[in-house]
């Protein structure tokens, strides 16, 4: 049975029964933008990975590759691109490094990004700046001109534009990728878009966003409920880049041939492949992707649920009537402009998050951003209870 908004308003969200191991009905887990609970069915997938290894030993890899392809199929569905070429890896940093290693930074020593990027990009790009790469950082505010300002700084010396579709510190959705993509195409610049905070909480279409020629990175640790070890890089058609950071899986299909002294690459996503990995994560992910389909949890429905839950949280926060000068929401950000979590701005974000844990409410804080991340298995009364805990924590400061 497909979950409805009415189910969220009930005393018990029926979806919670599928997450008994994570005790989502008993605990107030508002970290859905970071680590969502895993459905119970994924536990059997862990066991299956172990059993396949015990039974087949080194021949387990044929079964592991089947799981990997199921994971690709799941991500393709979320991207709205059934034929997408995808490279898989344990984390996005691994994939970002392969992408960067394929850029000709000697001819184009310039990378464009924003000041709202998660630490995966922020730290690595800042380190490259220390080595002489010109790093152009475009402020995310004013938000209504961000894409326009980003497009304007792209030029023929730029190797890549690397930017998120949703900013991790505000939940703001970036609009207007068409203009950025067009500028990148015109100047021969590679565009990489981080969709980690988009997939499975926003409906996504690569083509509708104008990103046919873009690289896209993302993963399943957050809204997909896949857990660790499940990240991907979407590689645009006809890509001929040759990553310097390259694993032997990148020539996996060529290993039967006589090796020579040349470095060969596979086609599509295989160009950015790594090497031997723990396949357990793919068993889990394949099972969770199947669970979402069985439950009718489409991106469109999940967006509807998320928007309802964000509205419940925002209303509950306003009811606390806390001093706006010290703790507040971004009122300029409309509900439709928010992705899958709600940000409360306060210089005491970390303290408040720690105090709320003592009340059994799990949130997180990034600088001055206190983040509340709902998930589809939570009920409305749990969201209101979590926000009430914020009021009690604030009174303790």
Tab-separated table of N, CA, C and O in Angstrom, residues 337-377:
chain	number	residue	atom	x	y	z
A	337	UNK	N	11.145	26.301	-2.715
A	337	UNK	CA	12.570	26.500	-2.985
A	337	UNK	C	13.457	25.696	-2.039
A	337	UNK	O	14.672	25.689	-2.182
A	338	UNK	N	12.840	25.035	-1.069
A	338	UNK	CA	13.589	24.239	-0.099
A	338	UNK	C	13.641	22.787	-0.558
A	338	UNK	O	12.666	22.257	-1.090
A	339	UNK	N	14.768	22.138	-0.305
A	339	UNK	CA	14.902	20.721	-0.631
A	339	UNK	C	14.417	19.883	0.553
A	339	UNK	O	13.345	20.145	1.095
A	340	UNK	N	15.210	18.909	1.007
A	340	UNK	CA	14.699	17.921	1.949
A	340	UNK	C	14.943	18.156	3.418
A	340	UNK	O	14.779	17.226	4.214
A	341	UNK	N	15.336	19.371	3.810
A	341	UNK	CA	15.532	19.619	5.238
A	341	UNK	C	15.248	21.081	5.545
A	341	UNK	O	15.176	21.925	4.641
A	342	UNK	N	15.083	21.379	6.828
A	342	UNK	CA	14.810	22.740	7.291
A	342	UNK	C	16.006	23.236	8.092
A	342	UNK	O	16.497	22.538	8.984
A	343	UNK	N	16.445	24.449	7.777
A	343	UNK	CA	17.584	25.046	8.480
A	343	UNK	C	17.099	26.136	9.426
A	343	UNK	O	16.370	27.044	9.017
A	344	UNK	N	17.499	26.027	10.682
A	344	UNK	CA	17.294	27.076	11.668
A	344	UNK	C	18.640	27.762	11.875
A	344	UNK	O	19.622	27.109	12.233
A	345	UNK	N	18.694	29.054	11.605
A	345	UNK	CA	19.939	29.802	11.714
A	345	UNK	C	20.128	30.338	13.130
A	345	UNK	O	19.275	31.042	13.653
A	346	UNK	N	21.241	29.993	13.751
A	346	UNK	CA	21.568	30.485	15.081
A	346	UNK	C	23.053	30.268	15.356
A	346	UNK	O	23.600	29.213	14.992
A	347	UNK	N	23.730	31.208	15.978
A	347	UNK	CA	25.144	31.009	16.315
A	347	UNK	C	25.351	29.902	17.344
A	347	UNK	O	26.483	29.462	17.548
A	348	UNK	N	24.269	29.450	17.977
A	348	UNK	CA	24.366	28.393	18.987
A	348	UNK	C	23.877	27.046	18.447
A	348	UNK	O	23.398	26.200	19.198
A	349	UNK	N	23.994	26.860	17.159
A	349	UNK	CA	23.482	25.652	16.523
A	349	UNK	C	24.075	24.376	17.131
A	349	UNK	O	23.355	23.426	17.444
A	350	UNK	N	25.380	24.347	17.322
A	350	UNK	CA	26.024	23.148	17.848
A	350	UNK	C	25.571	22.847	19.273
A	350	UNK	O	25.269	21.697	19.623
A	351	UNK	N	25.496	23.870	20.110
A	351	UNK	CA	25.050	23.679	21.488
A	351	UNK	C	23.623	23.128	21.532
A	351	UNK	O	23.325	22.215	22.301
A	352	UNK	N	22.774	23.704	20.721
A	352	UNK	CA	21.382	23.271	20.708
A	352	UNK	C	21.255	21.831	20.230
A	352	UNK	O	20.474	21.044	20.789
A	353	UNK	N	22.005	21.457	19.224
A	353	UNK	CA	21.954	20.091	18.724
A	353	UNK	C	22.389	19.105	19.806
A	353	UNK	O	21.768	18.050	19.987
A	354	UNK	N	23.426	19.459	20.550
A	354	UNK	CA	23.907	18.588	21.621
A	354	UNK	C	22.896	18.484	22.758
A	354	UNK	O	22.693	17.399	23.326
A	355	UNK	N	22.236	19.582	23.096
A	355	UNK	CA	21.226	19.563	24.144
A	355	UNK	C	20.011	18.738	23.725
A	355	UNK	O	19.397	18.040	24.555
A	356	UNK	N	19.671	18.788	22.455
A	356	UNK	CA	18.519	18.033	21.971
A	356	UNK	C	18.774	16.529	21.994
A	356	UNK	O	17.858	15.743	22.217
A	357	UNK	N	20.011	16.118	21.771
A	357	UNK	CA	20.340	14.699	21.845
A	357	UNK	C	20.031	14.150	23.233
A	357	UNK	O	19.556	13.014	23.383
A	358	UNK	N	20.263	14.959	24.248
A	358	UNK	CA	19.974	14.531	25.622
A	358	UNK	C	18.488	14.315	25.844
A	358	UNK	O	18.083	13.635	26.786
A	359	UNK	N	17.666	14.917	24.980
A	359	UNK	CA	16.223	14.716	25.042
A	359	UNK	C	15.762	13.620	24.079
A	359	UNK	O	14.568	13.394	23.910
A	360	UNK	N	16.730	12.968	23.426
A	360	UNK	CA	16.386	11.898	22.503
A	360	UNK	C	16.020	12.372	21.112
A	360	UNK	O	15.393	11.641	20.347
A	361	UNK	N	16.425	13.603	20.746
A	361	UNK	CA	16.138	14.161	19.429
A	361	UNK	C	17.459	14.320	18.676
A	361	UNK	O	18.362	15.019	19.136
A	362	UNK	N	17.545	13.688	17.516
A	362	UNK	CA	18.783	13.688	16.751
A	362	UNK	C	18.676	14.658	15.567
A	362	UNK	O	17.861	14.474	14.662
A	363	UNK	N	19.507	15.705	15.596
A	363	UNK	CA	19.629	16.654	14.491
A	363	UNK	C	21.122	16.769	14.197
A	363	UNK	O	21.915	15.962	14.684
A	364	UNK	N	21.523	17.763	13.439
A	364	UNK	CA	22.940	18.060	13.330
A	364	UNK	C	23.126	19.547	13.069
A	364	UNK	O	22.159	20.274	12.798
A	365	UNK	N	24.361	20.007	13.178
A	365	UNK	CA	24.667	21.421	12.994
A	365	UNK	C	25.889	21.577	12.117
A	365	UNK	O	26.864	20.831	12.243
A	366	UNK	N	25.816	22.540	11.197
A	366	UNK	CA	26.944	22.899	10.336
A	366	UNK	C	27.164	24.393	10.492
A	366	UNK	O	26.407	25.194	9.944
A	367	UNK	N	28.139	24.776	11.290
A	367	UNK	CA	28.351	26.192	11.553
A	367	UNK	C	27.165	26.773	12.293
A	367	UNK	O	26.791	26.307	13.379
A	368	UNK	N	26.539	27.781	11.707
A	368	UNK	CA	25.368	28.420	12.324
A	368	UNK	C	24.067	27.808	11.835
A	368	UNK	O	22.986	28.342	12.115
A	369	UNK	N	24.131	26.709	11.123
A	369	UNK	CA	22.932	26.068	10.579
A	369	UNK	C	22.574	24.833	11.394
A	369	UNK	O	23.312	23.845	11.412
A	370	UNK	N	21.437	24.896	12.080
A	370	UNK	CA	20.887	23.748	12.793
A	370	UNK	C	19.905	23.077	11.844
A	370	UNK	O	18.905	23.679	11.438
A	371	UNK	N	20.196	21.823	11.460
A	371	UNK	CA	19.430	21.179	10.395
A	371	UNK	C	18.471	20.124	10.936
A	371	UNK	O	18.863	19.252	11.720
A	372	UNK	N	17.214	20.223	10.487
A	372	UNK	CA	16.175	19.253	10.814
A	372	UNK	C	15.831	18.498	9.530
A	372	UNK	O	15.279	19.078	8.591
A	373	UNK	N	16.129	17.207	9.506
A	373	UNK	CA	15.881	16.416	8.305
A	373	UNK	C	14.830	15.350	8.533
A	373	UNK	O	15.108	14.299	9.124
A	374	UNK	N	13.590	15.576	8.098
A	374	UNK	CA	12.547	14.554	8.237
A	374	UNK	C	12.775	13.407	7.256
A	374	UNK	O	13.652	13.468	6.391
A	375	UNK	N	11.995	12.362	7.399
A	375	UNK	CA	12.077	11.199	6.515
A	375	UNK	C	10.672	10.618	6.374
A	375	UNK	O	9.812	10.847	7.238
A	376	UNK	N	10.404	9.875	5.316
A	376	UNK	CA	9.031	9.430	5.039
A	376	UNK	C	8.439	8.487	6.060
A	376	UNK	O	7.212	8.289	6.081
A	377	UNK	N	9.250	7.898	6.945
A	377	UNK	CA	8.722	6.969	7.944
A	377	UNK	C	8.317	7.670	9.246
A	377	UNK	O	7.847	7.029	10.184
